[in-house]
PDB file of C-alpha atoms in Angstrom:
ATOM      1  CA  MET X   1     -29.807 -30.371 -33.477  1.00 35.00           C
ATOM      2  CA  LYS X   2     -31.213 -30.880 -29.965  1.00 34.00           C
ATOM      3  CA  LYS X   3     -27.893 -32.331 -28.780  1.00 32.00           C
ATOM      4  CA  THR X   4     -26.015 -29.339 -30.235  1.00 31.00           C
ATOM      5  CA  LEU X   5     -28.245 -26.880 -28.384  1.00 30.00           C
ATOM      6  CA  ILE X   6     -27.719 -28.740 -25.109  1.00 30.00           C
ATOM      7  CA  LEU X   7     -23.946 -28.627 -25.565  1.00 29.00           C
ATOM      8  CA  ILE X   8     -24.044 -24.896 -26.275  1.00 30.00           C
ATOM      9  CA  PHE X   9     -26.155 -24.332 -23.150  1.00 32.00           C
ATOM     10  CA  LEU X  10     -23.739 -26.340 -21.020  1.00 32.00           C
ATOM     11  CA  ALA X  11     -20.765 -24.418 -22.373  1.00 38.00           C
ATOM     12  CA  ILE X  12     -22.410 -21.079 -21.579  1.00 39.00           C
ATOM     13  CA  SER X  13     -23.455 -22.262 -18.122  1.00 42.00           C
ATOM     14  CA  SER X  14     -19.912 -23.459 -17.404  1.00 43.00           C
ATOM     15  CA  GLY X  15     -18.526 -20.053 -18.367  1.00 47.00           C
ATOM     16  CA  ILE X  16     -20.928 -18.252 -16.046  1.00 46.00           C
ATOM     17  CA  MET X  17     -20.158 -20.581 -13.147  1.00 48.00           C
ATOM     18  CA  SER X  18     -16.383 -20.064 -13.551  1.00 68.00           C
ATOM     19  CA  GLN X  19     -16.726 -16.289 -13.051  1.00 85.00           C
ATOM     20  CA  THR X  20     -16.013 -15.320  -9.432  1.00 94.00           C
ATOM     21  CA  VAL X  21     -18.431 -12.766  -7.980  1.00 97.00           C
ATOM     22  CA  LEU X  22     -16.869 -10.366  -5.468  1.00 98.00           C
ATOM     23  CA  THR X  23     -18.686  -7.425  -3.850  1.00 98.00           C
ATOM     24  CA  TYR X  24     -17.445  -4.999  -1.188  1.00 98.00           C
ATOM     25  CA  GLN X  25     -20.309  -2.854   0.099  1.00 98.00           C
ATOM     26  CA  GLY X  26     -20.846  -0.385   2.944  1.00 98.00           C
ATOM     27  CA  GLN X  27     -17.418  -0.902   4.523  1.00 98.00           C
ATOM     28  CA  THR X  28     -15.132   1.644   6.234  1.00 98.00           C
ATOM     29  CA  TYR X  29     -11.333   1.410   5.905  1.00 98.00           C
ATOM     30  CA  VAL X  30      -8.990   3.684   7.875  1.00 97.00           C
ATOM     31  CA  ASN X  31      -5.204   3.684   7.521  1.00 96.00           C
ATOM     32  CA  SER X  32      -3.303   5.580  10.251  1.00 95.00           C
ATOM     33  CA  LEU X  33       0.228   4.629   9.112  1.00 90.00           C
ATOM     34  CA  VAL X  34       2.309   7.251   7.330  1.00 91.00           C
ATOM     35  CA  THR X  35       4.417   4.581   5.636  1.00 89.00           C
ATOM     36  CA  TRP X  36       3.577   2.975   2.289  1.00 91.00           C
ATOM     37  CA  TRP X  37       0.130   1.347   2.337  1.00 94.00           C
ATOM     38  CA  ASP X  38      -1.082  -1.087  -0.328  1.00 92.00           C
ATOM     39  CA  GLY X  39      -4.672  -0.247   0.525  1.00 95.00           C
ATOM     40  CA  VAL X  40      -7.663  -2.429  -0.220  1.00 98.00           C
ATOM     41  CA  ASN X  41      -6.046  -4.867  -2.665  1.00 97.00           C
ATOM     42  CA  ILE X  42      -8.647  -6.697  -4.731  1.00 98.00           C
ATOM     43  CA  PRO X  43      -8.001 -10.429  -5.446  1.00 97.00           C
ATOM     44  CA  ARG X  44      -7.800 -11.042  -9.200  1.00 97.00           C
ATOM     45  CA  SER X  45      -6.237 -14.475  -9.730  1.00 97.00           C
ATOM     46  CA  ALA X  46      -9.351 -15.554 -11.677  1.00 97.00           C
ATOM     47  CA  PRO X  47     -11.917 -13.764 -13.871  1.00 97.00           C
ATOM     48  CA  THR X  48     -14.037 -11.810 -11.398  1.00 98.00           C
ATOM     49  CA  THR X  49     -17.255  -9.838 -11.487  1.00 98.00           C
ATOM     50  CA  PHE X  50     -16.141  -7.147  -9.051  1.00 98.00           C
ATOM     51  CA  SER X  51     -18.168  -4.365  -7.418  1.00 98.00           C
ATOM     52  CA  PHE X  52     -16.991  -1.806  -4.850  1.00 98.00           C
ATOM     53  CA  LEU X  53     -20.096   0.020  -3.636  1.00 98.00           C
ATOM     54  CA  ASN X  54     -20.724   2.783  -1.079  1.00 98.00           C
ATOM     55  CA  ASN X  55     -17.512   2.282   0.894  1.00 98.00           C
ATOM     56  CA  SER X  56     -15.228   4.781   2.640  1.00 98.00           C
ATOM     57  CA  ILE X  57     -11.412   4.758   2.580  1.00 98.00           C
ATOM     58  CA  THR X  58      -9.352   7.250   4.619  1.00 98.00           C
ATOM     59  CA  SER X  59      -5.552   7.312   4.712  1.00 97.00           C
ATOM     60  CA  ILE X  60      -2.500   9.416   5.626  1.00 96.00           C
ATOM     61  CA  SER X  61       0.067   7.234   3.843  1.00 94.00           C
ATOM     62  CA  ASP X  62       3.020   8.752   1.969  1.00 92.00           C
ATOM     63  CA  GLY X  63       2.574   6.317  -0.905  1.00 93.00           C
ATOM     64  CA  GLY X  64       0.843   3.229  -2.212  1.00 94.00           C
ATOM     65  CA  MET X  65      -2.808   2.749  -3.082  1.00 95.00           C
ATOM     66  CA  MET X  66      -6.104   3.321  -1.361  1.00 98.00           C
ATOM     67  CA  LEU X  67      -7.988   0.945  -3.679  1.00 98.00           C
ATOM     68  CA  ARG X  68      -5.886  -1.326  -5.888  1.00 98.00           C
ATOM     69  CA  ALA X  69      -8.298  -2.825  -8.383  1.00 98.00           C
ATOM     70  CA  GLY X  70      -5.859  -3.804 -11.106  1.00 97.00           C
ATOM     71  CA  ASP X  71      -2.240  -4.442 -12.075  1.00 97.00           C
ATOM     72  CA  GLU X  72       0.685  -2.104 -12.749  1.00 96.00           C
ATOM     73  CA  ALA X  73       2.333  -4.257 -15.436  1.00 97.00           C
ATOM     74  CA  PRO X  74       1.579  -7.086 -17.895  1.00 97.00           C
ATOM     75  CA  LEU X  75       0.761 -10.111 -15.726  1.00 97.00           C
ATOM     76  CA  SER X  76      -1.296 -13.289 -15.893  1.00 97.00           C
ATOM     77  CA  THR X  77      -3.916 -11.517 -13.767  1.00 98.00           C
ATOM     78  CA  ASN X  78      -4.542  -8.803 -16.388  1.00 98.00           C
ATOM     79  CA  ASN X  79      -8.160  -8.369 -17.528  1.00 98.00           C
ATOM     80  CA  ASN X  80      -9.531 -10.471 -14.686  1.00 98.00           C
ATOM     81  CA  LEU X  81     -11.434  -7.430 -13.394  1.00 98.00           C
ATOM     82  CA  ASP X  82     -12.704  -6.225 -16.778  1.00 98.00           C
ATOM     83  CA  GLY X  83     -15.973  -4.329 -16.366  1.00 98.00           C
ATOM     84  CA  GLU X  84     -15.433  -3.769 -12.647  1.00 98.00           C
ATOM     85  CA  VAL X  85     -17.868  -1.381 -10.959  1.00 98.00           C
ATOM     86  CA  VAL X  86     -16.579   1.214  -8.471  1.00 98.00           C
ATOM     87  CA  THR X  87     -19.422   3.510  -7.492  1.00 98.00           C
ATOM     88  CA  GLY X  88     -20.704   5.622  -4.602  1.00 98.00           C
ATOM     89  CA  ASN X  89     -17.460   5.568  -2.606  1.00 98.00           C
ATOM     90  CA  LYS X  90     -15.593   8.185  -0.585  1.00 98.00           C
ATOM     91  CA  PHE X  91     -11.776   8.490  -0.726  1.00 98.00           C
ATOM     92  CA  ILE X  92     -10.197  10.925   1.764  1.00 98.00           C
ATOM     93  CA  TRP X  93      -6.469  11.566   2.208  1.00 96.00           C
ATOM     94  CA  ASN X  94      -5.407  13.408   5.372  1.00 94.00           C
ATOM     95  CA  GLY X  95      -1.637  13.328   4.899  1.00 92.00           C
ATOM     96  CA  THR X  96       0.619  16.320   4.363  1.00 88.00           C
ATOM     97  CA  ASN X  97       0.712  18.363   1.168  1.00 76.00           C
ATOM     98  CA  ASP X  98       4.409  17.636   0.591  1.00 81.00           C
ATOM     99  CA  PRO X  99       4.848  17.423  -3.221  1.00 75.00           C
ATOM    100  CA  ALA X 100       6.791  14.162  -2.787  1.00 75.00           C
ATOM    101  CA  LYS X 101       3.730  12.288  -1.564  1.00 89.00           C
ATOM    102  CA  ILE X 102       2.429   9.883  -4.227  1.00 93.00           C
ATOM    103  CA  THR X 103      -0.542   8.080  -2.707  1.00 95.00           C
ATOM    104  CA  HIS X 104      -2.942   6.815  -5.390  1.00 96.00           C
ATOM    105  CA  GLY X 105      -6.675   6.909  -4.736  1.00 97.00           C
ATOM    106  CA  LEU X 106      -8.119   4.390  -7.190  1.00 98.00           C
ATOM    107  CA  PHE X 107      -5.908   2.288  -9.454  1.00 97.00           C
ATOM    108  CA  VAL X 108      -7.637   0.297 -12.206  1.00 97.00           C
ATOM    109  CA  GLY X 109      -4.635  -0.717 -14.298  1.00 96.00           C
ATOM    110  CA  TYR X 110      -4.663  -3.473 -16.947  1.00 98.00           C
ATOM    111  CA  ASN X 111      -8.413  -3.870 -16.978  1.00 98.00           C
ATOM    112  CA  LYS X 112     -10.786  -2.362 -19.506  1.00 98.00           C
ATOM    113  CA  ASN X 113     -14.393  -1.179 -19.459  1.00 98.00           C
ATOM    114  CA  SER X 114     -14.237  -0.199 -15.791  1.00 98.00           C
ATOM    115  CA  ILE X 115     -17.320   1.648 -14.540  1.00 98.00           C
ATOM    116  CA  VAL X 116     -16.148   4.357 -12.142  1.00 98.00           C
ATOM    117  CA  LYS X 117     -19.094   6.532 -11.100  1.00 98.00           C
ATOM    118  CA  TYR X 118     -20.476   8.703  -8.294  1.00 98.00           C
ATOM    119  CA  ASN X 119     -17.303   8.682  -6.197  1.00 98.00           C
ATOM    120  CA  TYR X 120     -15.965  11.531  -4.066  1.00 98.00           C
ATOM    121  CA  LEU X 121     -12.183  12.035  -3.777  1.00 98.00           C
ATOM    122  CA  GLU X 122     -10.693  14.670  -1.465  1.00 96.00           C
ATOM    123  CA  LYS X 123      -7.011  15.698  -1.304  1.00 95.00           C
ATOM    124  CA  ILE X 124      -5.856  12.467  -2.960  1.00 95.00           C
ATOM    125  CA  PRO X 125      -2.380  13.201  -4.402  1.00 94.00           C
ATOM    126  CA  TYR X 126      -2.894  10.914  -7.450  1.00 96.00           C
ATOM    127  CA  GLY X 127      -6.635  10.539  -7.967  1.00 97.00           C
ATOM    128  CA  ILE X 128      -7.655   7.823 -10.441  1.00 98.00           C
ATOM    129  CA  ILE X 129      -5.263   6.013 -12.787  1.00 98.00           C
ATOM    130  CA  PHE X 130      -6.325   4.085 -15.897  1.00 98.00           C
ATOM    131  CA  LYS X 131      -3.309   2.196 -17.245  1.00 98.00           C
ATOM    132  CA  SER X 132      -2.211  -0.553 -19.634  1.00 98.00           C
ATOM    133  CA  GLY X 133       0.476  -1.216 -22.255  1.00 98.00           C
ATOM    134  CA  THR X 134       2.909  -3.970 -23.197  1.00 97.00           C
ATOM    135  CA  ASP X 135       6.595  -3.946 -24.101  1.00 97.00           C
ATOM    136  CA  ALA X 136       5.474  -4.523 -27.690  1.00 98.00           C
ATOM    137  CA  GLY X 137       3.531  -1.263 -27.595  1.00 97.00           C
ATOM    138  CA  VAL X 138      -0.005  -2.668 -27.397  1.00 97.00           C
ATOM    139  CA  ASN X 139      -2.651  -0.939 -25.289  1.00 98.00           C
ATOM    140  CA  MET X 140      -6.030  -2.105 -24.056  1.00 98.00           C
ATOM    141  CA  THR X 141      -9.083  -0.277 -25.430  1.00 98.00           C
ATOM    142  CA  PHE X 142     -12.330   0.672 -23.683  1.00 98.00           C
ATOM    143  CA  THR X 143     -15.480  -0.311 -25.582  1.00 98.00           C
ATOM    144  CA  SER X 144     -17.889   0.491 -22.728  1.00 98.00           C
ATOM    145  CA  GLY X 145     -17.879   1.832 -19.194  1.00 98.00           C
ATOM    146  CA  GLY X 146     -15.944   4.943 -18.261  1.00 97.00           C
ATOM    147  CA  CYS X 147     -15.418   7.577 -15.597  1.00 98.00           C
ATOM    148  CA  ALA X 148     -18.513   9.647 -14.825  1.00 98.00           C
ATOM    149  CA  TYR X 149     -20.333  11.699 -12.171  1.00 98.00           C
ATOM    150  CA  ASN X 150     -17.328  11.765  -9.841  1.00 98.00           C
ATOM    151  CA  ILE X 151     -16.180  14.733  -7.736  1.00 98.00           C
ATOM    152  CA  TRP X 152     -12.517  15.550  -7.093  1.00 97.00           C
ATOM    153  CA  LYS X 153     -11.506  18.185  -4.555  1.00 96.00           C
ATOM    154  CA  ASN X 154      -7.826  19.192  -4.438  1.00 95.00           C
ATOM    155  CA  GLY X 155      -4.770  16.952  -4.723  1.00 92.00           C
ATOM    156  CA  LYS X 156      -2.072  16.873  -7.398  1.00 94.00           C
ATOM    157  CA  PHE X 157      -4.297  15.588 -10.190  1.00 95.00           C
ATOM    158  CA  ALA X 158      -7.700  13.991 -10.643  1.00 97.00           C
ATOM    159  CA  ILE X 159      -7.208  11.506 -13.499  1.00 98.00           C
ATOM    160  CA  ARG X 160      -4.313  10.008 -15.401  1.00 98.00           C
ATOM    161  CA  ILE X 161      -4.904   7.979 -18.559  1.00 98.00           C
ATOM    162  CA  LYS X 162      -1.637   6.114 -19.128  1.00 98.00           C
ATOM    163  CA  GLY X 163      -1.272   3.769 -22.101  1.00 98.00           C
ATOM    164  CA  ILE X 164      -4.926   2.856 -22.501  1.00 98.00           C
ATOM    165  CA  ASN X 165      -7.304   3.806 -25.316  1.00 98.00           C
ATOM    166  CA  GLY X 166     -10.842   5.111 -25.615  1.00 98.00           C
ATOM    167  CA  VAL X 167     -11.502   6.025 -21.977  1.00 98.00           C
ATOM    168  CA  PRO X 168     -14.710   8.108 -21.679  1.00 98.00           C
ATOM    169  CA  VAL X 169     -14.590  10.872 -19.040  1.00 98.00           C
ATOM    170  CA  TYR X 170     -17.903  12.689 -18.706  1.00 98.00           C
ATOM    171  CA  ASN X 171     -20.157  14.568 -16.255  1.00 98.00           C
ATOM    172  CA  ASN X 172     -17.415  14.876 -13.624  1.00 98.00           C
ATOM    173  CA  THR X 173     -16.560  17.846 -11.393  1.00 98.00           C
ATOM    174  CA  PHE X 174     -12.883  18.738 -11.030  1.00 98.00           C
ATOM    175  CA  TYR X 175     -11.923  21.299  -8.372  1.00 97.00           C
ATOM    176  CA  SER X 176      -8.392  22.404  -7.494  1.00 96.00           C
ATOM    177  CA  GLY X 177      -7.965  25.033  -4.828  1.00 91.00           C
ATOM    178  CA  ASP X 178      -5.276  24.032  -2.331  1.00 80.00           C
ATOM    179  CA  GLY X 179      -2.327  25.435  -4.277  1.00 77.00           C
ATOM    180  CA  SER X 180      -0.553  22.096  -4.681  1.00 74.00           C
ATOM    181  CA  GLY X 181      -2.219  20.943  -7.889  1.00 85.00           C
ATOM    182  CA  TRP X 182      -0.237  20.112 -11.022  1.00 94.00           C
ATOM    183  CA  TYR X 183      -3.097  19.714 -13.517  1.00 96.00           C
ATOM    184  CA  LEU X 184      -6.545  18.140 -13.471  1.00 98.00           C
ATOM    185  CA  LEU X 185      -6.351  15.546 -16.255  1.00 98.00           C
ATOM    186  CA  LEU X 186      -3.218  13.982 -17.807  1.00 98.00           C
ATOM    187  CA  ILE X 187      -3.230  11.749 -20.914  1.00 98.00           C
ATOM    188  CA  THR X 188       0.039  10.036 -21.869  1.00 98.00           C
ATOM    189  CA  ALA X 189       1.671   6.893 -23.180  1.00 98.00           C
ATOM    190  CA  ASN X 190       2.820   4.317 -20.635  1.00 97.00           C
ATOM    191  CA  ARG X 191       6.546   5.049 -20.525  1.00 96.00           C
ATOM    192  CA  ASP X 192       7.175   2.270 -18.022  1.00 95.00           C
ATOM    193  CA  ARG X 193       7.190  -0.109 -20.996  1.00 97.00           C
ATOM    194  CA  THR X 194       9.889  -0.735 -23.626  1.00 97.00           C
ATOM    195  CA  THR X 195       7.662   0.586 -26.422  1.00 97.00           C
ATOM    196  CA  PRO X 196       5.326   3.304 -25.132  1.00 96.00           C
ATOM    197  CA  ALA X 197       2.060   3.445 -27.070  1.00 97.00           C
ATOM    198  CA  PRO X 198      -0.049   6.625 -26.899  1.00 98.00           C
ATOM    199  CA  SER X 199      -3.429   6.692 -25.178  1.00 98.00           C
ATOM    200  CA  THR X 200      -5.641   7.433 -28.161  1.00 98.00           C
ATOM    201  CA  GLY X 201      -9.357   8.125 -28.436  1.00 98.00           C
ATOM    202  CA  ALA X 202     -10.033   9.592 -24.993  1.00 98.00           C
ATOM    203  CA  LYS X 203     -13.452  11.263 -24.812  1.00 98.00           C
ATOM    204  CA  ILE X 204     -13.820  14.258 -22.472  1.00 98.00           C
ATOM    205  CA  TYR X 205     -17.402  15.567 -22.343  1.00 98.00           C
ATOM    206  CA  ASN X 206     -19.758  17.525 -20.063  1.00 98.00           C
ATOM    207  CA  ASN X 207     -17.287  18.043 -17.218  1.00 98.00           C
ATOM    208  CA  ILE X 208     -16.712  21.032 -14.930  1.00 98.00           C
ATOM    209  CA  PHE X 209     -13.050  22.095 -14.622  1.00 98.00           C
ATOM    210  CA  TYR X 210     -12.566  24.649 -11.812  1.00 97.00           C
ATOM    211  CA  THR X 211      -9.193  25.932 -10.629  1.00 97.00           C
ATOM    212  CA  ILE X 212      -8.245  28.697  -8.224  1.00 95.00           C
ATOM    213  CA  ASN X 213      -4.664  28.845  -9.484  1.00 94.00           C
ATOM    214  CA  GLN X 214      -3.888  28.798 -13.187  1.00 94.00           C
ATOM    215  CA  ILE X 215      -2.890  25.169 -13.551  1.00 96.00           C
ATOM    216  CA  PRO X 216      -3.692  23.225 -16.750  1.00 97.00           C
ATOM    217  CA  SER X 217      -7.143  21.731 -16.941  1.00 98.00           C
ATOM    218  CA  ILE X 218      -5.837  19.118 -19.392  1.00 98.00           C
ATOM    219  CA  GLU X 219      -2.317  18.000 -20.301  1.00 98.00           C
ATOM    220  CA  ILE X 220      -1.976  15.633 -23.237  1.00 98.00           C
ATOM    221  CA  GLU X 221       0.925  14.177 -25.182  1.00 98.00           C
ATOM    222  CA  THR X 222       0.943  15.029 -28.881  1.00 98.00           C
ATOM    223  CA  ALA X 223       0.603  11.405 -30.020  1.00 98.00           C
ATOM    224  CA  CYS X 224      -2.441  10.978 -27.774  1.00 98.00           C
ATOM    225  CA  LEU X 225      -4.373  13.549 -29.821  1.00 98.00           C
ATOM    226  CA  THR X 226      -5.299  10.820 -32.332  1.00 98.00           C
ATOM    227  CA  ASN X 227      -9.110  10.485 -32.157  1.00 98.00           C
ATOM    228  CA  PHE X 228      -9.106  12.649 -29.018  1.00 98.00           C
ATOM    229  CA  GLN X 229     -12.481  14.306 -28.335  1.00 98.00           C
ATOM    230  CA  CYS X 230     -13.114  17.162 -25.920  1.00 98.00           C
ATOM    231  CA  ASP X 231     -16.254  19.319 -25.898  1.00 98.00           C
ATOM    232  CA  TYR X 232     -19.335  20.569 -24.016  1.00 98.00           C
ATOM    233  CA  ASN X 233     -17.332  21.254 -20.860  1.00 98.00           C
ATOM    234  CA  VAL X 234     -17.443  24.126 -18.354  1.00 98.00           C
ATOM    235  CA  TYR X 235     -14.206  25.882 -17.357  1.00 98.00           C
ATOM    236  CA  TYR X 236     -13.389  28.537 -14.773  1.00 98.00           C
ATOM    237  CA  CYS X 237     -10.122  29.817 -13.291  1.00 97.00           C
ATOM    238  CA  GLU X 238     -10.340  32.253 -10.357  1.00 95.00           C
ATOM    239  CA  SER X 239      -6.831  33.708 -10.603  1.00 93.00           C
ATOM    240  CA  SER X 240      -6.943  34.442 -14.324  1.00 91.00           C
ATOM    241  CA  SER X 241      -8.167  37.966 -15.219  1.00 89.00           C
ATOM    242  CA  ASP X 242     -10.390  36.539 -17.954  1.00 96.00           C
ATOM    243  CA  HIS X 243     -11.090  33.316 -16.009  1.00 97.00           C
ATOM    244  CA  GLU X 244      -9.909  31.299 -19.003  1.00 98.00           C
ATOM    245  CA  PRO X 245      -8.269  27.883 -18.509  1.00 98.00           C
ATOM    246  CA  ILE X 246      -4.907  26.835 -19.855  1.00 98.00           C
ATOM    247  CA  PHE X 247      -3.869  23.535 -21.408  1.00 98.00           C
ATOM    248  CA  LYS X 248      -0.587  21.799 -22.223  1.00 98.00           C
ATOM    249  CA  ILE X 249       0.469  19.697 -25.200  1.00 98.00           C
ATOM    250  CA  GLY X 250       3.877  18.179 -25.863  1.00 97.00           C
ATOM    251  CA  PRO X 251       5.849  15.115 -26.942  1.00 95.00           C
ATOM    252  CA  THR X 252       6.059  13.818 -23.354  1.00 93.00           C
ATOM    253  CA  ASP X 253       4.567  14.845 -20.028  1.00 89.00           C
ATOM    254  CA  ALA X 254       7.994  16.239 -19.112  1.00 90.00           C
ATOM    255  CA  SER X 255       8.113  18.469 -22.202  1.00 94.00           C
ATOM    256  CA  MET X 256       4.895  20.419 -22.606  1.00 96.00           C
ATOM    257  CA  THR X 257       3.922  23.737 -24.188  1.00 97.00           C
ATOM    258  CA  THR X 258       1.178  25.883 -22.690  1.00 97.00           C
ATOM    259  CA  TYR X 259      -1.878  26.613 -24.847  1.00 98.00           C
ATOM    260  CA  THR X 260      -4.310  29.403 -24.146  1.00 98.00           C
ATOM    261  CA  TRP X 261      -8.060  28.955 -24.397  1.00 98.00           C
ATOM    262  CA  SER X 262      -8.135  30.429 -27.899  1.00 98.00           C
ATOM    263  CA  GLN X 263      -5.160  28.341 -29.066  1.00 98.00           C
ATOM    264  CA  TRP X 264      -6.756  25.169 -27.699  1.00 98.00           C
ATOM    265  CA  ARG X 265     -10.053  25.913 -29.417  1.00 98.00           C
ATOM    266  CA  ALA X 266      -8.255  26.700 -32.672  1.00 98.00           C
ATOM    267  CA  LEU X 267      -7.188  23.040 -32.671  1.00 98.00           C
ATOM    268  CA  GLY X 268     -10.864  22.067 -32.746  1.00 97.00           C
ATOM    269  CA  TYR X 269     -11.418  21.220 -29.085  1.00 98.00           C
ATOM    270  CA  ASP X 270     -14.173  22.575 -26.820  1.00 98.00           C
ATOM    271  CA  ALA X 271     -16.015  24.293 -29.657  1.00 98.00           C
ATOM    272  CA  HIS X 272     -19.245  24.227 -27.637  1.00 98.00           C
ATOM    273  CA  SER X 273     -17.730  24.608 -24.169  1.00 98.00           C
ATOM    274  CA  ILE X 274     -18.098  27.731 -22.026  1.00 98.00           C
ATOM    275  CA  ILE X 275     -16.302  29.719 -19.358  1.00 98.00           C
ATOM    276  CA  ILE X 276     -18.645  30.421 -16.470  1.00 97.00           C
ATOM    277  CA  ASN X 277     -18.484  30.412 -12.690  1.00 96.00           C
ATOM    278  CA  PRO X 278     -20.476  27.411 -11.410  1.00 96.00           C
ATOM    279  CA  ASN X 279     -20.746  29.209  -8.031  1.00 93.00           C
ATOM    280  CA  PHE X 280     -19.986  26.227  -5.841  1.00 91.00           C
ATOM    281  CA  ILE X 281     -21.324  26.652  -2.317  1.00 84.00           C
ATOM    282  CA  ASN X 282     -18.920  24.110  -0.827  1.00 74.00           C
TER     283      ASN X 282
END
């Protein structure tokens, strides 16, 4: 029995020692090139305990990433950053507002249970992307972590959930006021893969959705409504006479139907949510 316990201890110790620990903290990154920029690209060739804490990234690039903390496709490096922590950072994009610009702020593809909290993103065309999915139609599923206490100001969209299940999105502030926004939150299958599987089980709670123009607060593909939860949020639209938000649902993100506040709530969503001006000072 004693020998068995020693072997178990050694096995656990070996597993801990094989995990790479990687922390970026208090750094400033500035990209002044308009061309494609791959950003801060996190090494992930081995299982890594990764933290990105209290950093600043500023860019004017037309495309690419600002922080690439994951993969865009099924690779041997998938899941090596599971449970990564990205918190307390500032992402600023100072490029043009040309609709063709596709710079991503934070990309955490093909890793689950990411902890993305207390970040500030300003004018980022594509804010934060959670992504997975295989050609066989299999998605990763969050069992912990999530996206919380972040602030987005302007840009095309704040969050996209693309072929990954169970992502919690709570206590965030979404603000769109520059006139170039498409929507605030988009939930779809990953159609880059042979068999797109819907992003099921997203949980959207306790967020503030504020728009000046009447763009959708949430767009979601029909198949992604399975186990979808959305409630206890605050909504406000300046340009709407009743200040009510709009939403979109459809078979694909390219084929959506607009839903009014009452139509959305009739589906069972946001039963306890309210429409009220949060009176932002800045």
